[in-house]
PDB file of C-alpha atoms in Angstrom:
ATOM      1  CA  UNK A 249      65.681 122.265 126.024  1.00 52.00           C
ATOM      2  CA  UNK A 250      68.521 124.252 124.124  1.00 52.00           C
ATOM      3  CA  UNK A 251      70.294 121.523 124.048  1.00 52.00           C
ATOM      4  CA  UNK A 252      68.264 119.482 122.355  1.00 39.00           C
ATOM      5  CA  UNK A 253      66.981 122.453 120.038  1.00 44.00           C
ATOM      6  CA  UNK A 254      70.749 122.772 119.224  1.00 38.00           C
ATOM      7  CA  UNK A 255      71.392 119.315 118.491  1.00 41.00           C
ATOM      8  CA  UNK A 256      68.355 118.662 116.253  1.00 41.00           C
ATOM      9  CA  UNK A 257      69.547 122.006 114.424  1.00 40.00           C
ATOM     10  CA  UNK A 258      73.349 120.005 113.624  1.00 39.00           C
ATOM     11  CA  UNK A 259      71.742 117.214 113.113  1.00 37.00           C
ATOM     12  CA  UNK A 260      69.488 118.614 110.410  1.00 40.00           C
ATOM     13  CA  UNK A 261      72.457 120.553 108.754  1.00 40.00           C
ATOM     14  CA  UNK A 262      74.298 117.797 107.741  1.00 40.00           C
ATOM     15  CA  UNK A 263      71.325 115.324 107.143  1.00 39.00           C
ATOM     16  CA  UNK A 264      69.164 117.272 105.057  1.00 41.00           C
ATOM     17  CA  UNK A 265      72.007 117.354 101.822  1.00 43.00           C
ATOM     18  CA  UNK A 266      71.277 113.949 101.823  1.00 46.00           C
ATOM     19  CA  UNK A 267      67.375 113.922 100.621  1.00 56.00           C
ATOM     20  CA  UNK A 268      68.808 116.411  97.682  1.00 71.00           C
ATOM     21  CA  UNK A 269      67.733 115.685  94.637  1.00 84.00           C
ATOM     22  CA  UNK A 270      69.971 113.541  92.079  1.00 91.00           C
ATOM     23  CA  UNK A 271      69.448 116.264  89.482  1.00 95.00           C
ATOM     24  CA  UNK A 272      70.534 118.750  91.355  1.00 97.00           C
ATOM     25  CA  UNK A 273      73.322 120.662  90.787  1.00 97.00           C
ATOM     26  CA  UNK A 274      75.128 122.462  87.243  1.00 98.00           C
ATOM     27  CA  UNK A 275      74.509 121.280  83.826  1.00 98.00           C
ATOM     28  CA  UNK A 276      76.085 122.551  80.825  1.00 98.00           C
ATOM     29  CA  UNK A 277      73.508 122.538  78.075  1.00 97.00           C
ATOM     30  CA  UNK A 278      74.641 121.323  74.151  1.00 96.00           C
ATOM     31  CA  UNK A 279      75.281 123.960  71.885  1.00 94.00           C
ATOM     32  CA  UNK A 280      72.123 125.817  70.543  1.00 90.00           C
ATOM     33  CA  UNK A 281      72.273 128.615  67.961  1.00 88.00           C
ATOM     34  CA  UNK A 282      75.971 128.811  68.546  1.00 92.00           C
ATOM     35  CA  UNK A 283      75.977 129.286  72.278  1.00 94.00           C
ATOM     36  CA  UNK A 284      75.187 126.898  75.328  1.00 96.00           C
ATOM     37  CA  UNK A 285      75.300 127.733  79.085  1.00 97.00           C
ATOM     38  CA  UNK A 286      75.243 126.351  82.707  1.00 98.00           C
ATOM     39  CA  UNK A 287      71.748 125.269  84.192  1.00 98.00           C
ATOM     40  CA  UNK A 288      71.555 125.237  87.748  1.00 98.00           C
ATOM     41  CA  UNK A 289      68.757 122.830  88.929  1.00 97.00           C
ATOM     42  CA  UNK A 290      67.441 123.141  92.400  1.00 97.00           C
ATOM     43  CA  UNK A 291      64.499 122.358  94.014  1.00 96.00           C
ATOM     44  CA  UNK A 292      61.626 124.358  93.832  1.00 95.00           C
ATOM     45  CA  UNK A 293      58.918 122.775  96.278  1.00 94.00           C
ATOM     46  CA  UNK A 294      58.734 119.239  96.038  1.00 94.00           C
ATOM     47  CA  UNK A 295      59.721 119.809  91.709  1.00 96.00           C
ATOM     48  CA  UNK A 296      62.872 120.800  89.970  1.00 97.00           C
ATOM     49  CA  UNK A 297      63.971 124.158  88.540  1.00 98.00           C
ATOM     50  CA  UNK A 298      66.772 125.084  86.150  1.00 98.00           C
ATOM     51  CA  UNK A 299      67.850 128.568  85.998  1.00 98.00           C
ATOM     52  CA  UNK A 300      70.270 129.843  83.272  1.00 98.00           C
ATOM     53  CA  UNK A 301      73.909 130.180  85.426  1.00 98.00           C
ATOM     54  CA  UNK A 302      75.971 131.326  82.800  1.00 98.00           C
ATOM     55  CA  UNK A 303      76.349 131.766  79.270  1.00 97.00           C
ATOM     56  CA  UNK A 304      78.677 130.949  76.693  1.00 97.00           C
ATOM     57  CA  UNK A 305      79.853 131.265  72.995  1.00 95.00           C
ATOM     58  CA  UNK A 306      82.738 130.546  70.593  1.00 95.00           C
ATOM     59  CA  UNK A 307      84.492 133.676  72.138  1.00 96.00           C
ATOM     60  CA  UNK A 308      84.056 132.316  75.341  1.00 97.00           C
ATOM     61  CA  UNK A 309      81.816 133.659  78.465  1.00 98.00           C
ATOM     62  CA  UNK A 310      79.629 136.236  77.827  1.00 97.00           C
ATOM     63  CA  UNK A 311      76.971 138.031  79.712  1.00 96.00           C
ATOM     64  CA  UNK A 312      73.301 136.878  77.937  1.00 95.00           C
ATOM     65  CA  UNK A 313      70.420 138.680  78.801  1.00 96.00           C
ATOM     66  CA  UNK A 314      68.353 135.149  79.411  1.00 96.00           C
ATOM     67  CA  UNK A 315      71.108 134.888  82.914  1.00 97.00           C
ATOM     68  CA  UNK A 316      68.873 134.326  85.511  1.00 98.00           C
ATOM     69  CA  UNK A 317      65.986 133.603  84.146  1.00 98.00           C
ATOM     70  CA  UNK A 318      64.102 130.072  84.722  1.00 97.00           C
ATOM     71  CA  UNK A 319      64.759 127.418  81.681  1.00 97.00           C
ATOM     72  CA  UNK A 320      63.284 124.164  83.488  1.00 97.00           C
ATOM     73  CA  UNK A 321      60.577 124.432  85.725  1.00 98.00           C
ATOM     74  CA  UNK A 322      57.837 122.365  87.475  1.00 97.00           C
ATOM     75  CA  UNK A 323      59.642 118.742  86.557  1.00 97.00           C
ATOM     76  CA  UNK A 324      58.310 116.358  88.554  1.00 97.00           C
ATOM     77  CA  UNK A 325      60.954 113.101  89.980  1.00 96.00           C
ATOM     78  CA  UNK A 326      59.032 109.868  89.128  1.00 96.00           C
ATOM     79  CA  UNK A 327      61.834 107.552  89.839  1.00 95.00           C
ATOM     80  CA  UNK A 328      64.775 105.330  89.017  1.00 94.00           C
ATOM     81  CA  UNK A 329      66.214 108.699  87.455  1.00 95.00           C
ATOM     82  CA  UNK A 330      63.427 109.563  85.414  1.00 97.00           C
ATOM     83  CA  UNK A 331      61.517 113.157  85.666  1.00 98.00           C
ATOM     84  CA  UNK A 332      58.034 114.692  83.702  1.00 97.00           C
ATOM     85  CA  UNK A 333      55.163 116.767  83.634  1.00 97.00           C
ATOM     86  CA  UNK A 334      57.842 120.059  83.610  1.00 97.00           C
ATOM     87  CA  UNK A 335      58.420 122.579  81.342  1.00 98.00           C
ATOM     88  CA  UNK A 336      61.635 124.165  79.217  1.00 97.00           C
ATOM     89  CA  UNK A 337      61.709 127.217  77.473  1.00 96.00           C
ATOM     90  CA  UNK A 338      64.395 127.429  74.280  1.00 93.00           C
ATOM     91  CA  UNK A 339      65.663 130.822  74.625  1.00 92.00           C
ATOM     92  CA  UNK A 340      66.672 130.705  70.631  1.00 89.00           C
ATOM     93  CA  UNK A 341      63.277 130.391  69.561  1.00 90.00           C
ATOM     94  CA  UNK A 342      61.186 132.233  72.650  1.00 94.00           C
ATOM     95  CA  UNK A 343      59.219 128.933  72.786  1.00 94.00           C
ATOM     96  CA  UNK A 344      58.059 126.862  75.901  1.00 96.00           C
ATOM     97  CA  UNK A 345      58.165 122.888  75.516  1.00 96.00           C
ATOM     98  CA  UNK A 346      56.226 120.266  77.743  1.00 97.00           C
ATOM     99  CA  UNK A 347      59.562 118.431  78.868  1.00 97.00           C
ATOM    100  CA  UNK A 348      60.637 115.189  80.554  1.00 97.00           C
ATOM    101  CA  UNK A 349      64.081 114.036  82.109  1.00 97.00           C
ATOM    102  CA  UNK A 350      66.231 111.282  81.898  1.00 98.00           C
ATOM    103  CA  UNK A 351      69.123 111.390  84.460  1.00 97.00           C
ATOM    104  CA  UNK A 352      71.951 108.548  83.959  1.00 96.00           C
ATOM    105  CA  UNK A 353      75.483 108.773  86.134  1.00 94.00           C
ATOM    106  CA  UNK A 354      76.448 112.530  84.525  1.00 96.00           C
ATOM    107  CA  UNK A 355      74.177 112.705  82.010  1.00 97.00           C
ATOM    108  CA  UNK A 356      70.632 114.430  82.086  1.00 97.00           C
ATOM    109  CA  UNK A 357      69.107 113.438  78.795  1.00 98.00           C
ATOM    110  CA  UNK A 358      66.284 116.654  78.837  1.00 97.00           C
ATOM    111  CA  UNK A 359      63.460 116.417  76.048  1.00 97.00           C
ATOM    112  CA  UNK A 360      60.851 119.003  74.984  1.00 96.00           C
ATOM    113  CA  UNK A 361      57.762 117.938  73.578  1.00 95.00           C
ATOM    114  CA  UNK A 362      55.899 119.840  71.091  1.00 91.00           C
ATOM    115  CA  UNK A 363      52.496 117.644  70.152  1.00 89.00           C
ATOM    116  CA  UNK A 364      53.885 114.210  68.029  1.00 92.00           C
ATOM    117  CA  UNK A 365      57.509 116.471  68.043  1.00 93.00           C
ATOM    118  CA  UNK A 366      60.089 116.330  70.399  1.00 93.00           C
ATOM    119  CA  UNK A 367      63.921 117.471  70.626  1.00 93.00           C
ATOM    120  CA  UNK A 368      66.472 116.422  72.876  1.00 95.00           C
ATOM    121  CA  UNK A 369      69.707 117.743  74.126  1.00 96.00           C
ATOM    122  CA  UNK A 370      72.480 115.453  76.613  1.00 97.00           C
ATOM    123  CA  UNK A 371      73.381 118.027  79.301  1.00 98.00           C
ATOM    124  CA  UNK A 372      77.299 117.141  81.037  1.00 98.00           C
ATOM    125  CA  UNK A 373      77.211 117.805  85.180  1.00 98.00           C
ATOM    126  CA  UNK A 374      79.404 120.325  85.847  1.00 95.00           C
ATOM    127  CA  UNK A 375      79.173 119.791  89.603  1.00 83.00           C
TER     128      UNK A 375
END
């Protein structure tokens, strides 16, 4: 019985990376307000979350006080690379968004929508 405990534990290890998410992973955001920082989005349940990594000006890396706190959250996979009903908040403006996904190769096209408004950044993967 150990054995088999032990072998369904291996097996799990290296089978459950697979099922990740293709949005997983770090994103550098575009440039907002003169700074921009590294998202990394996980899985939170059966959604995805983004958290804010690290931070970043034109002096180079700097220590925000938004690091750690959630940007993306509750973004649902509907698939063939495409995410919604989620949220993002733009730190610059202390404003939460209604916000869809649009993952392509190393691109996450990430949109925030704001009644008949909306504003999009690209985000690079950084890993």
């Amino acid at each position: 019985m150990k054995k088999l405990g032990l072998i369904f534990a291996f097996v799990f290890a290296f089978v459950a990376p697979a099922f990740a998410d293709p949005a997983e992973g770090i994103w550098k955001t575009q440039v907002d307000d003169g700074a921009y920082a590294h998202i990394k989005m996980s899985a939170c349940g059966n959604k995805l979350c983004g958290v804010i990594a690290r931070t970043f000006n034109s002096d180079g890396e700097y220590k925000s006080q938004n690091l750690g706190k959630k940007l993306v959250w509750d973004m649902e996979p509907l698939g063939g690379g495409s995410y919604g009903n989620g949220s993002i908040w733009q730190p610059s403006k202390d404003r939460v968004y209604s916000s869809t996904m649009e993952l392509s190769g190393n691109t996450l096209v990430v949109v925030g929508h704001w009644g008949p408004f909306k504003k999009s950044q690209t985000w690079t993967r950084i890993k």
